[in-house]
Amino acid sequence: MTRPGLLRFGALLALVAGGAMVSAQTLLPSTPPKGFGASITPAFEGWFDNADGTHTFMIGYFNRNTAAEVDVPLGPNNMFTPGTPDMGQPTHFLTGRRYGMFIYTVPKEFAKTQKLTWTLTVNGVTSKVPFYMSSDYNITPMRASEEGPRGYNVPPVLRFGTPGESFTGPIGTIAKAVSRMATVGVPMALDLTADDDAQYSSGANTPLNSAGSPVELVISKYRGPGNVTIADPRAKMTATKGGKPDQPFSGKAATTATFDEPGDYLLHVTANDYSGNGGGGAACCWTTALVKVSVKGDTPRMTGR
């Protein structure tokens, strides 16, 4: 990573200032959050190269509505340009700053002068933020840039079930989503396990102020036609090994998701390590994954004569 961690939020502000387009009112970087009726701004976390020569943009957002999760369907109010308007972005937005919620990979031929732009229109405010391969925003989300006493911090390994499909790093995509089936009104079990090195990144080698669980989960709706109730959106990990800083950790957690309408849904899971939300500003080390859920209607009841 070539940018100090504390500049992550600054990256958002700088891009808003330089790239936001406004349709109904002036959008300023300092626009304060409020309970309802506020805007949502895309956030450029950074980009990185892949072994096959392709490049990946890591993208988040800032929802200024402190008391309202917001749905913005794909279309003119939620689209990318140029190319396909659907690049895997969310249509359901949680409150607050959400780091590295999705990625988009471009071919190796993608030039440093090329840009992708995410347009979001929420509550009458249109924000347009460009993504490009500026050297200032080259990041290493799969390994911290600062070395700790036991080496470099890396993201947790997240699994669905034991054993189960595994994910490492903030690179979850729709194409790699875990598939599940569910029925309207019937809680669907979500069983997760995680392994982690129990190290952390701060962006400045500062000490860990407080140590909660080595891996903390955030589970939420990402896309879908209806409401989703997550019984415990921050399902706590129960340690099966370790549990303190620098002790290799293994743990498990369980919750349920209940859907109120049939259709196709995506759930989003973030697994943060000790570094916390956004990797403590260091752009490393957390893991994301998506769960694709096909929800069918209620089972018809049999009636006798």
PDB file of C-alpha atoms in Angstrom:
ATOM      1  CA  MET A   1       0.000   0.000   0.000  1.00  0.00           C
ATOM      2  CA  THR A   2       1.435   3.358  -0.922  1.00  0.00           C
ATOM      3  CA  ARG A   3      -0.999   5.609   0.930  1.00  0.00           C
ATOM      4  CA  PRO A   4      -1.084   6.080   4.678  1.00  0.00           C
ATOM      5  CA  GLY A   5      -4.103   4.434   6.155  1.00  0.00           C
ATOM      6  CA  LEU A   6      -5.541   7.627   7.496  1.00  0.00           C
ATOM      7  CA  LEU A   7      -5.952   8.817   3.941  1.00  0.00           C
ATOM      8  CA  ARG A   8      -8.591   6.216   3.168  1.00  0.00           C
ATOM      9  CA  PHE A   9     -11.443   8.477   4.199  1.00  0.00           C
ATOM     10  CA  GLY A  10      -9.584  11.334   2.601  1.00  0.00           C
ATOM     11  CA  ALA A  11      -9.662   9.392  -0.650  1.00  0.00           C
ATOM     12  CA  LEU A  12     -13.426   9.394  -0.508  1.00  0.00           C
ATOM     13  CA  LEU A  13     -13.578  13.094   0.134  1.00  0.00           C
ATOM     14  CA  ALA A  14     -11.054  13.939  -2.540  1.00  0.00           C
ATOM     15  CA  LEU A  15     -12.889  11.909  -5.133  1.00  0.00           C
ATOM     16  CA  VAL A  16     -16.198  13.399  -4.193  1.00  0.00           C
ATOM     17  CA  ALA A  17     -14.742  16.855  -4.468  1.00  0.00           C
ATOM     18  CA  GLY A  18     -13.128  16.077  -7.788  1.00  0.00           C
ATOM     19  CA  GLY A  19     -15.627  13.748  -9.368  1.00  0.00           C
ATOM     20  CA  ALA A  20     -19.095  14.150  -7.912  1.00  0.00           C
ATOM     21  CA  MET A  21     -21.709  15.486 -10.265  1.00  0.00           C
ATOM     22  CA  VAL A  22     -24.731  17.104  -8.770  1.00  0.00           C
ATOM     23  CA  SER A  23     -28.217  17.136 -10.208  1.00  0.00           C
ATOM     24  CA  ALA A  24     -30.547  18.596  -7.600  1.00  0.00           C
ATOM     25  CA  GLN A  25     -28.375  20.253  -5.021  1.00  0.00           C
ATOM     26  CA  THR A  26     -24.774  20.950  -4.206  1.00  0.00           C
ATOM     27  CA  LEU A  27     -22.976  17.956  -2.669  1.00  0.00           C
ATOM     28  CA  LEU A  28     -20.057  18.933  -0.496  1.00  0.00           C
ATOM     29  CA  PRO A  29     -17.529  16.542   1.037  1.00  0.00           C
ATOM     30  CA  SER A  30     -18.491  17.864   4.437  1.00  0.00           C
ATOM     31  CA  THR A  31     -22.208  17.260   3.953  1.00  0.00           C
ATOM     32  CA  PRO A  32     -23.196  16.031   7.414  1.00  0.00           C
ATOM     33  CA  PRO A  33     -25.027  12.767   8.060  1.00  0.00           C
ATOM     34  CA  LYS A  34     -28.644  12.909   9.182  1.00  0.00           C
ATOM     35  CA  GLY A  35     -31.334  10.444  10.099  1.00  0.00           C
ATOM     36  CA  PHE A  36     -33.209  10.351   6.812  1.00  0.00           C
ATOM     37  CA  GLY A  37     -33.203  12.022   3.413  1.00  0.00           C
ATOM     38  CA  ALA A  38     -29.430  12.162   2.951  1.00  0.00           C
ATOM     39  CA  SER A  39     -27.219  11.060   0.066  1.00  0.00           C
ATOM     40  CA  ILE A  40     -24.997   8.036  -0.490  1.00  0.00           C
ATOM     41  CA  THR A  41     -21.549   8.483  -2.028  1.00  0.00           C
ATOM     42  CA  PRO A  42     -19.490   5.750  -3.723  1.00  0.00           C
ATOM     43  CA  ALA A  43     -16.007   5.328  -2.236  1.00  0.00           C
ATOM     44  CA  PHE A  44     -12.810   4.304  -4.012  1.00  0.00           C
ATOM     45  CA  GLU A  45     -10.716   2.203  -1.602  1.00  0.00           C
ATOM     46  CA  GLY A  46      -7.963   1.494  -4.117  1.00  0.00           C
ATOM     47  CA  TRP A  47      -6.823  -0.955  -6.762  1.00  0.00           C
ATOM     48  CA  PHE A  48      -4.403  -3.858  -7.060  1.00  0.00           C
ATOM     49  CA  ASP A  49      -2.805  -6.058  -9.708  1.00  0.00           C
ATOM     50  CA  ASN A  50      -3.529  -9.758 -10.116  1.00  0.00           C
ATOM     51  CA  ALA A  51      -1.117 -12.535 -11.032  1.00  0.00           C
ATOM     52  CA  ASP A  52      -2.702 -12.963 -14.476  1.00  0.00           C
ATOM     53  CA  GLY A  53      -2.083  -9.316 -15.379  1.00  0.00           C
ATOM     54  CA  THR A  54      -5.625  -8.097 -14.721  1.00  0.00           C
ATOM     55  CA  HIS A  55      -6.374  -5.298 -12.255  1.00  0.00           C
ATOM     56  CA  THR A  56      -9.054  -5.050  -9.571  1.00  0.00           C
ATOM     57  CA  PHE A  57     -10.839  -2.028  -8.125  1.00  0.00           C
ATOM     58  CA  MET A  58     -12.038  -2.276  -4.514  1.00  0.00           C
ATOM     59  CA  ILE A  59     -15.124  -0.170  -3.838  1.00  0.00           C
ATOM     60  CA  GLY A  60     -17.245   0.850  -0.861  1.00  0.00           C
ATOM     61  CA  TYR A  61     -19.688   3.618  -0.040  1.00  0.00           C
ATOM     62  CA  PHE A  62     -20.768   6.158   2.574  1.00  0.00           C
ATOM     63  CA  ASN A  63     -24.477   6.241   3.451  1.00  0.00           C
ATOM     64  CA  ARG A  64     -25.123   9.510   5.275  1.00  0.00           C
ATOM     65  CA  ASN A  65     -28.543   8.299   6.455  1.00  0.00           C
ATOM     66  CA  THR A  66     -27.809   7.325  10.040  1.00  0.00           C
ATOM     67  CA  ALA A  67     -31.240   5.813  10.653  1.00  0.00           C
ATOM     68  CA  ALA A  68     -32.167   4.414   7.255  1.00  0.00           C
ATOM     69  CA  GLU A  69     -30.899   1.558   5.164  1.00  0.00           C
ATOM     70  CA  VAL A  70     -31.695   2.428   1.551  1.00  0.00           C
ATOM     71  CA  ASP A  71     -32.613   0.341  -1.495  1.00  0.00           C
ATOM     72  CA  VAL A  72     -31.561   1.675  -4.903  1.00  0.00           C
ATOM     73  CA  PRO A  73     -32.433  -0.725  -7.753  1.00  0.00           C
ATOM     74  CA  LEU A  74     -30.079  -1.186 -10.661  1.00  0.00           C
ATOM     75  CA  GLY A  75     -30.858   1.371 -13.355  1.00  0.00           C
ATOM     76  CA  PRO A  76     -30.276   5.069 -13.964  1.00  0.00           C
ATOM     77  CA  ASN A  77     -29.986   5.716 -10.225  1.00  0.00           C
ATOM     78  CA  ASN A  78     -27.454   2.943  -9.604  1.00  0.00           C
ATOM     79  CA  MET A  79     -25.204   2.156 -12.524  1.00  0.00           C
ATOM     80  CA  PHE A  80     -21.667   2.028 -13.856  1.00  0.00           C
ATOM     81  CA  THR A  81     -20.394   3.579 -17.072  1.00  0.00           C
ATOM     82  CA  PRO A  82     -18.970   2.821 -19.555  1.00  0.00           C
ATOM     83  CA  GLY A  83     -19.747  -0.850 -20.245  1.00  0.00           C
ATOM     84  CA  THR A  84     -22.205  -2.959 -18.327  1.00  0.00           C
ATOM     85  CA  PRO A  85     -24.160  -0.879 -15.793  1.00  0.00           C
ATOM     86  CA  ASP A  86     -24.122  -3.827 -13.366  1.00  0.00           C
ATOM     87  CA  MET A  87     -20.609  -4.394 -12.049  1.00  0.00           C
ATOM     88  CA  GLY A  88     -21.704  -6.261  -8.943  1.00  0.00           C
ATOM     89  CA  GLN A  89     -22.576  -3.234  -6.820  1.00  0.00           C
ATOM     90  CA  PRO A  90     -25.140  -3.431  -4.002  1.00  0.00           C
ATOM     91  CA  THR A  91     -28.743  -2.360  -4.322  1.00  0.00           C
ATOM     92  CA  HIS A  92     -29.240  -2.373  -0.542  1.00  0.00           C
ATOM     93  CA  PHE A  93     -27.125   0.135   1.383  1.00  0.00           C
ATOM     94  CA  LEU A  94     -26.366  -0.131   5.081  1.00  0.00           C
ATOM     95  CA  THR A  95     -25.886   2.973   7.186  1.00  0.00           C
ATOM     96  CA  GLY A  96     -22.512   4.648   7.600  1.00  0.00           C
ATOM     97  CA  ARG A  97     -19.159   4.041   5.936  1.00  0.00           C
ATOM     98  CA  ARG A  98     -18.837   0.591   4.413  1.00  0.00           C
ATOM     99  CA  TYR A  99     -15.347  -0.312   3.227  1.00  0.00           C
ATOM    100  CA  GLY A 100     -14.505  -2.624   0.349  1.00  0.00           C
ATOM    101  CA  MET A 101     -17.984  -4.059  -0.142  1.00  0.00           C
ATOM    102  CA  PHE A 102     -17.261  -5.330  -3.657  1.00  0.00           C
ATOM    103  CA  ILE A 103     -14.612  -5.542  -6.322  1.00  0.00           C
ATOM    104  CA  TYR A 104     -14.543  -5.278 -10.090  1.00  0.00           C
ATOM    105  CA  THR A 105     -11.751  -6.724 -12.214  1.00  0.00           C
ATOM    106  CA  VAL A 106     -10.702  -5.152 -15.501  1.00  0.00           C
ATOM    107  CA  PRO A 107      -8.540  -6.764 -18.208  1.00  0.00           C
ATOM    108  CA  LYS A 108      -4.773  -6.356 -18.276  1.00  0.00           C
ATOM    109  CA  GLU A 109      -5.173  -4.054 -21.273  1.00  0.00           C
ATOM    110  CA  PHE A 110      -7.094  -1.524 -19.135  1.00  0.00           C
ATOM    111  CA  ALA A 111      -4.973   1.624 -19.336  1.00  0.00           C
ATOM    112  CA  LYS A 112      -4.082   3.909 -16.459  1.00  0.00           C
ATOM    113  CA  THR A 113      -5.917   6.703 -18.251  1.00  0.00           C
ATOM    114  CA  GLN A 114      -9.186   4.720 -18.438  1.00  0.00           C
ATOM    115  CA  LYS A 115     -11.916   5.218 -15.866  1.00  0.00           C
ATOM    116  CA  LEU A 116     -15.047   3.516 -14.603  1.00  0.00           C
ATOM    117  CA  THR A 117     -17.691   5.690 -12.975  1.00  0.00           C
ATOM    118  CA  TRP A 118     -20.326   4.620 -10.441  1.00  0.00           C
ATOM    119  CA  THR A 119     -23.413   6.848 -10.433  1.00  0.00           C
ATOM    120  CA  LEU A 120     -25.712   6.840  -7.396  1.00  0.00           C
ATOM    121  CA  THR A 121     -28.807   9.015  -7.076  1.00  0.00           C
ATOM    122  CA  VAL A 122     -30.366   8.992  -3.614  1.00  0.00           C
ATOM    123  CA  ASN A 123     -32.847  11.482  -2.176  1.00  0.00           C
ATOM    124  CA  GLY A 124     -32.400  13.833  -5.115  1.00  0.00           C
ATOM    125  CA  VAL A 125     -28.599  13.950  -4.993  1.00  0.00           C
ATOM    126  CA  THR A 126     -26.531  12.363  -7.748  1.00  0.00           C
ATOM    127  CA  SER A 127     -22.961  11.350  -6.946  1.00  0.00           C
ATOM    128  CA  LYS A 128     -20.570  10.228  -9.661  1.00  0.00           C
ATOM    129  CA  VAL A 129     -17.217   8.866  -8.557  1.00  0.00           C
ATOM    130  CA  PRO A 130     -14.562   7.716 -11.041  1.00  0.00           C
ATOM    131  CA  PHE A 131     -12.257   4.752 -10.466  1.00  0.00           C
ATOM    132  CA  TYR A 132      -8.865   4.625 -12.139  1.00  0.00           C
ATOM    133  CA  MET A 133      -5.407   3.231 -11.505  1.00  0.00           C
ATOM    134  CA  SER A 134      -3.791   6.174  -9.810  1.00  0.00           C
ATOM    135  CA  SER A 135      -0.466   5.176  -8.248  1.00  0.00           C
ATOM    136  CA  ASP A 136      -1.597   6.972  -5.078  1.00  0.00           C
ATOM    137  CA  TYR A 137      -4.314   4.361  -4.517  1.00  0.00           C
ATOM    138  CA  ASN A 138      -2.422   1.132  -5.167  1.00  0.00           C
ATOM    139  CA  ILE A 139      -3.236  -1.159  -2.216  1.00  0.00           C
ATOM    140  CA  THR A 140      -2.349  -4.636  -0.921  1.00  0.00           C
ATOM    141  CA  PRO A 141      -5.592  -6.018   0.572  1.00  0.00           C
ATOM    142  CA  MET A 142      -4.235  -9.564   0.855  1.00  0.00           C
ATOM    143  CA  ARG A 143      -1.248  -8.645   3.053  1.00  0.00           C
ATOM    144  CA  ALA A 144      -0.634  -5.719   5.368  1.00  0.00           C
ATOM    145  CA  SER A 145       2.139  -3.321   4.426  1.00  0.00           C
ATOM    146  CA  GLU A 146       3.410  -3.136   8.011  1.00  0.00           C
ATOM    147  CA  GLU A 147       5.235  -6.105   9.548  1.00  0.00           C
ATOM    148  CA  GLY A 148       4.279  -7.263  13.027  1.00  0.00           C
ATOM    149  CA  PRO A 149       6.180  -9.484  15.491  1.00  0.00           C
ATOM    150  CA  ARG A 150       4.976 -12.615  13.679  1.00  0.00           C
ATOM    151  CA  GLY A 151       5.200 -11.329  10.138  1.00  0.00           C
ATOM    152  CA  TYR A 152       2.641  -9.642   7.946  1.00  0.00           C
ATOM    153  CA  ASN A 153      -1.043  -9.653   8.807  1.00  0.00           C
ATOM    154  CA  VAL A 154      -3.320 -11.430   6.324  1.00  0.00           C
ATOM    155  CA  PRO A 155      -7.150 -11.609   6.072  1.00  0.00           C
ATOM    156  CA  PRO A 156      -9.217 -14.255   7.866  1.00  0.00           C
ATOM    157  CA  VAL A 157     -10.286 -17.444   6.123  1.00  0.00           C
ATOM    158  CA  LEU A 158     -14.095 -17.568   6.154  1.00  0.00           C
ATOM    159  CA  ARG A 159     -16.038 -20.775   5.550  1.00  0.00           C
ATOM    160  CA  PHE A 160     -19.714 -21.603   5.231  1.00  0.00           C
ATOM    161  CA  GLY A 161     -20.137 -24.828   7.199  1.00  0.00           C
ATOM    162  CA  THR A 162     -17.494 -27.237   8.450  1.00  0.00           C
ATOM    163  CA  PRO A 163     -15.911 -28.038   6.092  1.00  0.00           C
ATOM    164  CA  GLY A 164     -17.309 -25.572   3.594  1.00  0.00           C
ATOM    165  CA  GLU A 165     -16.593 -23.219   0.771  1.00  0.00           C
ATOM    166  CA  SER A 166     -13.820 -20.854   1.858  1.00  0.00           C
ATOM    167  CA  PHE A 167     -12.980 -17.217   1.114  1.00  0.00           C
ATOM    168  CA  THR A 168      -9.898 -15.152   1.932  1.00  0.00           C
ATOM    169  CA  GLY A 169      -9.629 -11.408   1.404  1.00  0.00           C
ATOM    170  CA  PRO A 170     -12.094  -8.702   0.327  1.00  0.00           C
ATOM    171  CA  ILE A 171     -12.653 -10.344  -3.022  1.00  0.00           C
ATOM    172  CA  GLY A 172     -16.138 -11.874  -2.766  1.00  0.00           C
ATOM    173  CA  THR A 173     -18.086 -11.630  -6.022  1.00  0.00           C
ATOM    174  CA  ILE A 174     -21.490 -12.673  -7.317  1.00  0.00           C
ATOM    175  CA  ALA A 175     -19.813 -15.208  -9.603  1.00  0.00           C
ATOM    176  CA  LYS A 176     -18.230 -16.936  -6.586  1.00  0.00           C
ATOM    177  CA  ALA A 177     -21.282 -16.665  -4.303  1.00  0.00           C
ATOM    178  CA  VAL A 178     -22.321 -19.597  -2.132  1.00  0.00           C
ATOM    179  CA  SER A 179     -25.772 -20.918  -3.167  1.00  0.00           C
ATOM    180  CA  ARG A 180     -28.614 -21.638  -0.768  1.00  0.00           C
ATOM    181  CA  MET A 181     -32.359 -22.317  -0.919  1.00  0.00           C
ATOM    182  CA  ALA A 182     -34.988 -20.876   1.429  1.00  0.00           C
ATOM    183  CA  THR A 183     -38.736 -20.531   1.914  1.00  0.00           C
ATOM    184  CA  VAL A 184     -40.589 -17.319   2.696  1.00  0.00           C
ATOM    185  CA  GLY A 185     -41.039 -16.909   6.430  1.00  0.00           C
ATOM    186  CA  VAL A 186     -38.849 -19.894   7.346  1.00  0.00           C
ATOM    187  CA  PRO A 187     -35.495 -19.026   8.961  1.00  0.00           C
ATOM    188  CA  MET A 188     -32.557 -20.202   6.859  1.00  0.00           C
ATOM    189  CA  ALA A 189     -29.532 -21.313   8.853  1.00  0.00           C
ATOM    190  CA  LEU A 190     -26.181 -19.610   8.270  1.00  0.00           C
ATOM    191  CA  ASP A 191     -23.312 -21.503   9.880  1.00  0.00           C
ATOM    192  CA  LEU A 192     -19.863 -19.962   9.542  1.00  0.00           C
ATOM    193  CA  THR A 193     -16.354 -20.802  10.702  1.00  0.00           C
ATOM    194  CA  ALA A 194     -13.193 -18.713  10.491  1.00  0.00           C
ATOM    195  CA  ASP A 195      -9.445 -19.031  10.957  1.00  0.00           C
ATOM    196  CA  ASP A 196      -7.161 -16.066  11.506  1.00  0.00           C
ATOM    197  CA  ASP A 197      -3.586 -15.263  12.449  1.00  0.00           C
ATOM    198  CA  ALA A 198      -4.881 -12.882  15.181  1.00  0.00           C
ATOM    199  CA  GLN A 199      -2.542 -10.159  13.999  1.00  0.00           C
ATOM    200  CA  TYR A 200      -3.740  -6.680  13.105  1.00  0.00           C
ATOM    201  CA  SER A 201      -3.014  -3.665  10.930  1.00  0.00           C
ATOM    202  CA  SER A 202      -3.294  -0.074  12.030  1.00  0.00           C
ATOM    203  CA  GLY A 203      -1.602   1.742   9.182  1.00  0.00           C
ATOM    204  CA  ALA A 204       0.898   3.182  11.659  1.00  0.00           C
ATOM    205  CA  ASN A 205       2.124   0.239  13.791  1.00  0.00           C
ATOM    206  CA  THR A 206       0.219   1.626  16.767  1.00  0.00           C
ATOM    207  CA  PRO A 207      -0.663  -0.744  19.642  1.00  0.00           C
ATOM    208  CA  LEU A 208      -4.016  -2.532  19.792  1.00  0.00           C
ATOM    209  CA  ASN A 209      -6.170  -0.461  22.135  1.00  0.00           C
ATOM    210  CA  SER A 210      -8.738  -3.131  22.912  1.00  0.00           C
ATOM    211  CA  ALA A 211      -9.102  -6.717  21.806  1.00  0.00           C
ATOM    212  CA  GLY A 212     -12.552  -8.100  21.128  1.00  0.00           C
ATOM    213  CA  SER A 213     -13.022 -11.246  19.105  1.00  0.00           C
ATOM    214  CA  PRO A 214     -10.178 -11.889  16.647  1.00  0.00           C
ATOM    215  CA  VAL A 215     -12.821 -12.165  13.899  1.00  0.00           C
ATOM    216  CA  GLU A 216     -16.022 -10.099  13.869  1.00  0.00           C
ATOM    217  CA  LEU A 217     -18.823 -10.631  11.365  1.00  0.00           C
ATOM    218  CA  VAL A 218     -21.274  -8.265   9.684  1.00  0.00           C
ATOM    219  CA  ILE A 219     -24.079 -10.036   7.780  1.00  0.00           C
ATOM    220  CA  SER A 220     -26.565  -8.062   5.689  1.00  0.00           C
ATOM    221  CA  LYS A 221     -28.858  -7.984   2.700  1.00  0.00           C
ATOM    222  CA  TYR A 222     -27.008  -6.986  -0.498  1.00  0.00           C
ATOM    223  CA  ARG A 223     -29.684  -7.395  -3.150  1.00  0.00           C
ATOM    224  CA  GLY A 224     -33.221  -8.751  -3.328  1.00  0.00           C
ATOM    225  CA  PRO A 225     -36.891  -7.856  -3.789  1.00  0.00           C
ATOM    226  CA  GLY A 226     -38.073  -8.073  -0.176  1.00  0.00           C
ATOM    227  CA  ASN A 227     -37.034  -7.561   3.397  1.00  0.00           C
ATOM    228  CA  VAL A 228     -34.462  -9.815   5.047  1.00  0.00           C
ATOM    229  CA  THR A 229     -34.291 -10.276   8.794  1.00  0.00           C
ATOM    230  CA  ILE A 230     -30.900 -11.438  10.035  1.00  0.00           C
ATOM    231  CA  ALA A 231     -31.442 -12.835  13.542  1.00  0.00           C
ATOM    232  CA  ASP A 232     -27.971 -11.671  14.624  1.00  0.00           C
ATOM    233  CA  PRO A 233     -26.311  -9.426  12.004  1.00  0.00           C
ATOM    234  CA  ARG A 234     -23.121  -9.428  14.086  1.00  0.00           C
ATOM    235  CA  ALA A 235     -23.129 -13.076  15.066  1.00  0.00           C
ATOM    236  CA  LYS A 236     -20.364 -13.538  17.611  1.00  0.00           C
ATOM    237  CA  MET A 237     -17.595 -16.017  16.954  1.00  0.00           C
ATOM    238  CA  THR A 238     -17.117 -18.697  19.601  1.00  0.00           C
ATOM    239  CA  ALA A 239     -13.439 -19.586  19.855  1.00  0.00           C
ATOM    240  CA  THR A 240     -12.419 -23.174  19.260  1.00  0.00           C
ATOM    241  CA  LYS A 241      -8.709 -22.208  19.313  1.00  0.00           C
ATOM    242  CA  GLY A 242      -6.862 -19.116  20.469  1.00  0.00           C
ATOM    243  CA  GLY A 243      -8.758 -15.929  21.234  1.00  0.00           C
ATOM    244  CA  LYS A 244      -6.037 -13.409  22.102  1.00  0.00           C
ATOM    245  CA  PRO A 245      -3.766 -11.204  19.965  1.00  0.00           C
ATOM    246  CA  ASP A 246      -1.026 -13.126  18.137  1.00  0.00           C
ATOM    247  CA  GLN A 247      -2.589 -16.491  19.049  1.00  0.00           C
ATOM    248  CA  PRO A 248      -3.749 -18.303  15.879  1.00  0.00           C
ATOM    249  CA  PHE A 249      -7.535 -18.319  16.086  1.00  0.00           C
ATOM    250  CA  SER A 250     -10.342 -20.596  14.968  1.00  0.00           C
ATOM    251  CA  GLY A 251     -13.988 -19.957  15.708  1.00  0.00           C
ATOM    252  CA  LYS A 252     -17.553 -20.615  14.683  1.00  0.00           C
ATOM    253  CA  ALA A 253     -20.786 -18.634  14.560  1.00  0.00           C
ATOM    254  CA  ALA A 254     -24.391 -19.244  13.591  1.00  0.00           C
ATOM    255  CA  THR A 255     -27.422 -17.131  12.781  1.00  0.00           C
ATOM    256  CA  THR A 256     -30.482 -17.254  10.526  1.00  0.00           C
ATOM    257  CA  ALA A 257     -31.905 -15.189   7.660  1.00  0.00           C
ATOM    258  CA  THR A 258     -35.656 -14.888   7.076  1.00  0.00           C
ATOM    259  CA  PHE A 259     -37.148 -13.554   3.836  1.00  0.00           C
ATOM    260  CA  ASP A 260     -40.596 -11.973   3.487  1.00  0.00           C
ATOM    261  CA  GLU A 261     -40.973 -12.302  -0.298  1.00  0.00           C
ATOM    262  CA  PRO A 262     -39.986 -14.957  -2.850  1.00  0.00           C
ATOM    263  CA  GLY A 263     -37.243 -14.195  -5.345  1.00  0.00           C
ATOM    264  CA  ASP A 264     -33.485 -14.155  -5.768  1.00  0.00           C
ATOM    265  CA  TYR A 265     -31.434 -12.522  -3.026  1.00  0.00           C
ATOM    266  CA  LEU A 266     -27.795 -11.864  -2.221  1.00  0.00           C
ATOM    267  CA  LEU A 267     -26.505 -11.674   1.335  1.00  0.00           C
ATOM    268  CA  HIS A 268     -23.175 -10.012   2.118  1.00  0.00           C
ATOM    269  CA  VAL A 269     -20.760 -11.187   4.805  1.00  0.00           C
ATOM    270  CA  THR A 270     -17.789  -9.179   6.053  1.00  0.00           C
ATOM    271  CA  ALA A 271     -15.271 -10.809   8.391  1.00  0.00           C
ATOM    272  CA  ASN A 272     -13.022  -8.219  10.053  1.00  0.00           C
ATOM    273  CA  ASP A 273      -9.908  -9.219  11.972  1.00  0.00           C
ATOM    274  CA  TYR A 274      -8.436  -7.278  14.904  1.00  0.00           C
ATOM    275  CA  SER A 275      -7.727  -4.404  12.485  1.00  0.00           C
ATOM    276  CA  GLY A 276     -11.436  -3.552  12.491  1.00  0.00           C
ATOM    277  CA  ASN A 277     -13.682  -1.836   9.976  1.00  0.00           C
ATOM    278  CA  GLY A 278     -11.722  -0.887   6.869  1.00  0.00           C
ATOM    279  CA  GLY A 279      -8.640  -2.669   8.170  1.00  0.00           C
ATOM    280  CA  GLY A 280      -7.950   0.134  10.637  1.00  0.00           C
ATOM    281  CA  GLY A 281      -7.377   2.419   7.667  1.00  0.00           C
ATOM    282  CA  ALA A 282      -4.702   0.163   6.174  1.00  0.00           C
ATOM    283  CA  ALA A 283      -6.840  -1.325   3.327  1.00  0.00           C
ATOM    284  CA  CYS A 284      -6.069  -4.778   4.772  1.00  0.00           C
ATOM    285  CA  CYS A 285      -7.128  -7.244   6.207  1.00  0.00           C
ATOM    286  CA  TRP A 286     -10.740  -8.308   5.974  1.00  0.00           C
ATOM    287  CA  THR A 287     -12.679 -10.911   4.012  1.00  0.00           C
ATOM    288  CA  THR A 288     -15.953 -10.641   2.112  1.00  0.00           C
ATOM    289  CA  ALA A 289     -18.285 -13.246   0.652  1.00  0.00           C
ATOM    290  CA  LEU A 290     -21.719 -13.305  -0.950  1.00  0.00           C
ATOM    291  CA  VAL A 291     -24.503 -15.854  -0.476  1.00  0.00           C
ATOM    292  CA  LYS A 292     -26.967 -16.304  -3.321  1.00  0.00           C
ATOM    293  CA  VAL A 293     -30.356 -17.382  -1.960  1.00  0.00           C
ATOM    294  CA  SER A 294     -33.271 -18.586  -4.067  1.00  0.00           C
ATOM    295  CA  VAL A 295     -36.403 -18.020  -1.981  1.00  0.00           C
ATOM    296  CA  LYS A 296     -39.636 -19.787  -2.873  1.00  0.00           C
ATOM    297  CA  GLY A 297     -43.124 -18.940  -1.654  1.00  0.00           C
ATOM    298  CA  ASP A 298     -44.959 -20.505   1.257  1.00  0.00           C
ATOM    299  CA  THR A 299     -45.709 -24.203   0.894  1.00  0.00           C
ATOM    300  CA  PRO A 300     -49.451 -24.566   0.011  1.00  0.00           C
ATOM    301  CA  ARG A 301     -51.447 -26.091   2.812  1.00  0.00           C
ATOM    302  CA  MET A 302     -53.415 -29.284   2.148  1.00  0.00           C
ATOM    303  CA  THR A 303     -57.066 -29.018   3.039  1.00  0.00           C
ATOM    304  CA  GLY A 304     -59.395 -31.989   3.508  1.00  0.00           C
ATOM    305  CA  ARG A 305     -63.009 -32.319   2.545  1.00  0.00           C
TER     306      ARG A 305
END
